[in-house]
C-alpha positions as semicolon CSV with decimal commas, in nm:
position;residue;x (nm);y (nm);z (nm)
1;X;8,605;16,652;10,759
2;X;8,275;16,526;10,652
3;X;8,204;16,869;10,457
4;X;8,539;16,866;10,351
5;X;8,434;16,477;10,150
6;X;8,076;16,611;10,050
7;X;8,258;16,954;9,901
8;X;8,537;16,711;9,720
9;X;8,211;16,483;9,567
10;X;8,022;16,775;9,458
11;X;8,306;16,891;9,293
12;X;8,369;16,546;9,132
13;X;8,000;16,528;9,025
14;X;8,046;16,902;8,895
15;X;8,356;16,790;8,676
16;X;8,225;16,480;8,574
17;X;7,860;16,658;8,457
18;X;8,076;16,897;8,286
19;X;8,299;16,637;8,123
20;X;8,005;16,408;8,009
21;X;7,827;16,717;7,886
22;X;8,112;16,803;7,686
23;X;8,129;16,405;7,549
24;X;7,764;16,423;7,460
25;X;7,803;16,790;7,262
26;X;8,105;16,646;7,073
27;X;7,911;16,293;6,979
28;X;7,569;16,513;6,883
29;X;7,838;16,723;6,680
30;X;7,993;16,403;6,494
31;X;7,642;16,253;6,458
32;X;7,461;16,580;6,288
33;X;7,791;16,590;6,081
34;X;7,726;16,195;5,962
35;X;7,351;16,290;5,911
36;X;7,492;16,626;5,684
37;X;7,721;16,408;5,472
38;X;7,487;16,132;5,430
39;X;7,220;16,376;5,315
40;X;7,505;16,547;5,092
41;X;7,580;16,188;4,946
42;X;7,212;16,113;4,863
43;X;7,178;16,473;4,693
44;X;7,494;16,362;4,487
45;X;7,348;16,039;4,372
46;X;7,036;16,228;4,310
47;X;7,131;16,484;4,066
48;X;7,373;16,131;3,909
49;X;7,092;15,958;3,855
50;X;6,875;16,227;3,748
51;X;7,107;16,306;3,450
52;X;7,182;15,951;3,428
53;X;6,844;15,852;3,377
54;X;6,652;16,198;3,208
55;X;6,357;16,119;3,458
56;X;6,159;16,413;3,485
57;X;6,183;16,569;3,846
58;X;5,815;16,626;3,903
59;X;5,812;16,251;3,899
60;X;6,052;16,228;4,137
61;X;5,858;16,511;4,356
62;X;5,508;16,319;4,331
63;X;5,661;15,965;4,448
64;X;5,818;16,149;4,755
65;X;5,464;16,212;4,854
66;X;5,336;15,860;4,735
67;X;5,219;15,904;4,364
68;X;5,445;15,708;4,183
69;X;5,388;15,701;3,813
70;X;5,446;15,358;3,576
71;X;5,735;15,566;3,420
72;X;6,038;15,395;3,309
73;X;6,271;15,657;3,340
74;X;6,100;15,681;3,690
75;X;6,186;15,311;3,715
76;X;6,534;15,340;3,594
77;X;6,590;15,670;3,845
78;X;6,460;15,371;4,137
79;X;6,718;15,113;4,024
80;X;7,039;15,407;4,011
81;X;6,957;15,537;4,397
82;X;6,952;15,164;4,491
83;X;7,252;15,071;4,330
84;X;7,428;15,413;4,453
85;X;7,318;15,322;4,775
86;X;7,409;14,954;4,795
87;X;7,086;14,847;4,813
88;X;7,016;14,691;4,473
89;X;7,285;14,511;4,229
90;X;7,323;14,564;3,866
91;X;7,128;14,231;3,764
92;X;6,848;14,365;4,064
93;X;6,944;14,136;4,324
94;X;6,890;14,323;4,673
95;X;7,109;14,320;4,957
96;X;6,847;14,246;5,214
97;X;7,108;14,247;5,515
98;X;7,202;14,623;5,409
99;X;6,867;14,721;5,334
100;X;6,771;14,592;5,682
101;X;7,065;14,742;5,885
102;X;6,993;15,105;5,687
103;X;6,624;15,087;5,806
104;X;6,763;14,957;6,181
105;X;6,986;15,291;6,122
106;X;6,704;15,499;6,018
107;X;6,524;15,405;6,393
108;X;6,285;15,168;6,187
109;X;6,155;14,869;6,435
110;X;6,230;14,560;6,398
111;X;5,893;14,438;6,301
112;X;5,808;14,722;6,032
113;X;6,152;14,605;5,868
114;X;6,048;14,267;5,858
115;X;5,705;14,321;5,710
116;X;5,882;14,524;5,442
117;X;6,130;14,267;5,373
118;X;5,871;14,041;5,373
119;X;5,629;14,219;5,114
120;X;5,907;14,427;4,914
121;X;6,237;14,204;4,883
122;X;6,103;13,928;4,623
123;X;5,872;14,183;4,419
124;X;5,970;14,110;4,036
125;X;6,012;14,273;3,725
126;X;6,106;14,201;3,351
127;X;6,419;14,450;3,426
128;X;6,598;14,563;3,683
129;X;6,458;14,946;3,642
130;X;6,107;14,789;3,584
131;X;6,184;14,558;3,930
132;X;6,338;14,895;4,127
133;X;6,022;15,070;3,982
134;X;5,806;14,819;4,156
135;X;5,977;14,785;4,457
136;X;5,948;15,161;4,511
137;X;5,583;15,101;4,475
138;X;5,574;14,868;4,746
139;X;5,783;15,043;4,960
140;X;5,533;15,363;4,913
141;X;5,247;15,076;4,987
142;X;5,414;14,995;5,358
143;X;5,426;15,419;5,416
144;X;5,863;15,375;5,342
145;X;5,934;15,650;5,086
146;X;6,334;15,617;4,982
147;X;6,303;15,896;4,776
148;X;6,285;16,119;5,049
């Protein structure tokens, strides 16, 4: 009797292994999927805001590795992936609470989100492209590159 109950909990450990295994495949699934489309959604808005704004793409490749020109088509490129992305208003107002729970999303700590908040989310500008272009800036300054 006893290996009778030890064979019927192996087997129940077997089938549940198997059954969480097969859980965890189809959540990694989903989540790659979510990571594909979000990436396929930023590309979108990319190649929007590049013909929305004329920027020059080089730009856009040298402030993905931190050398962010005083360009205000640069600028203006900065203000369309915010908006696009939630992140920044027409009139440049940010949306701190979404910036804060995309960076949570992103596996950001805590503390690095509130030291960018707390360097990056009042930074000013005479326009809203000149502010986004500025905020960029100090988001490159605190090693966060959105343009990536």
């Amino acid at each position: 009797q006893i290996l009778l109950d030890l064979e019927l909990l192996y087997n129940c450990k077997k089938r549940n292994m198997k059954t969480f295994a097969v859980i965890f495949t189809f959540c990694l699934v989903g989540a790659l999927a979510l990571m594909e489309e979000q990436r396929a959604k930023l590309s979108a808005h990319k190649t929007a805001c590049i013909a929305e704004t004329g920027v020059d793409q080089q730009l856009i490749e040298n402030a993905k590795k931190g050398i962010i020109a005083d360009d205000d088509k640069l600028s203006c490129f900065a203000l369309c992936m915010l908006k696009k992305i939630g992140a920044m208003t027409d009139d440049g107002t940010i949306n701190v609470e979404l910036v804060r729970q995309k960076m949570l999303d992103g596996g950001i700590a805590v503390e690095k989100i509130d030291n960018i908040i707390n360097k990056c989310a009042d930074i000013a500008g005479p326009t809203p492209c000149k502010k986004a272009g500025n905020i960029i800036k100090c988001l490159a300054n605190t090693n966060l590159n959105i343009l990536n």
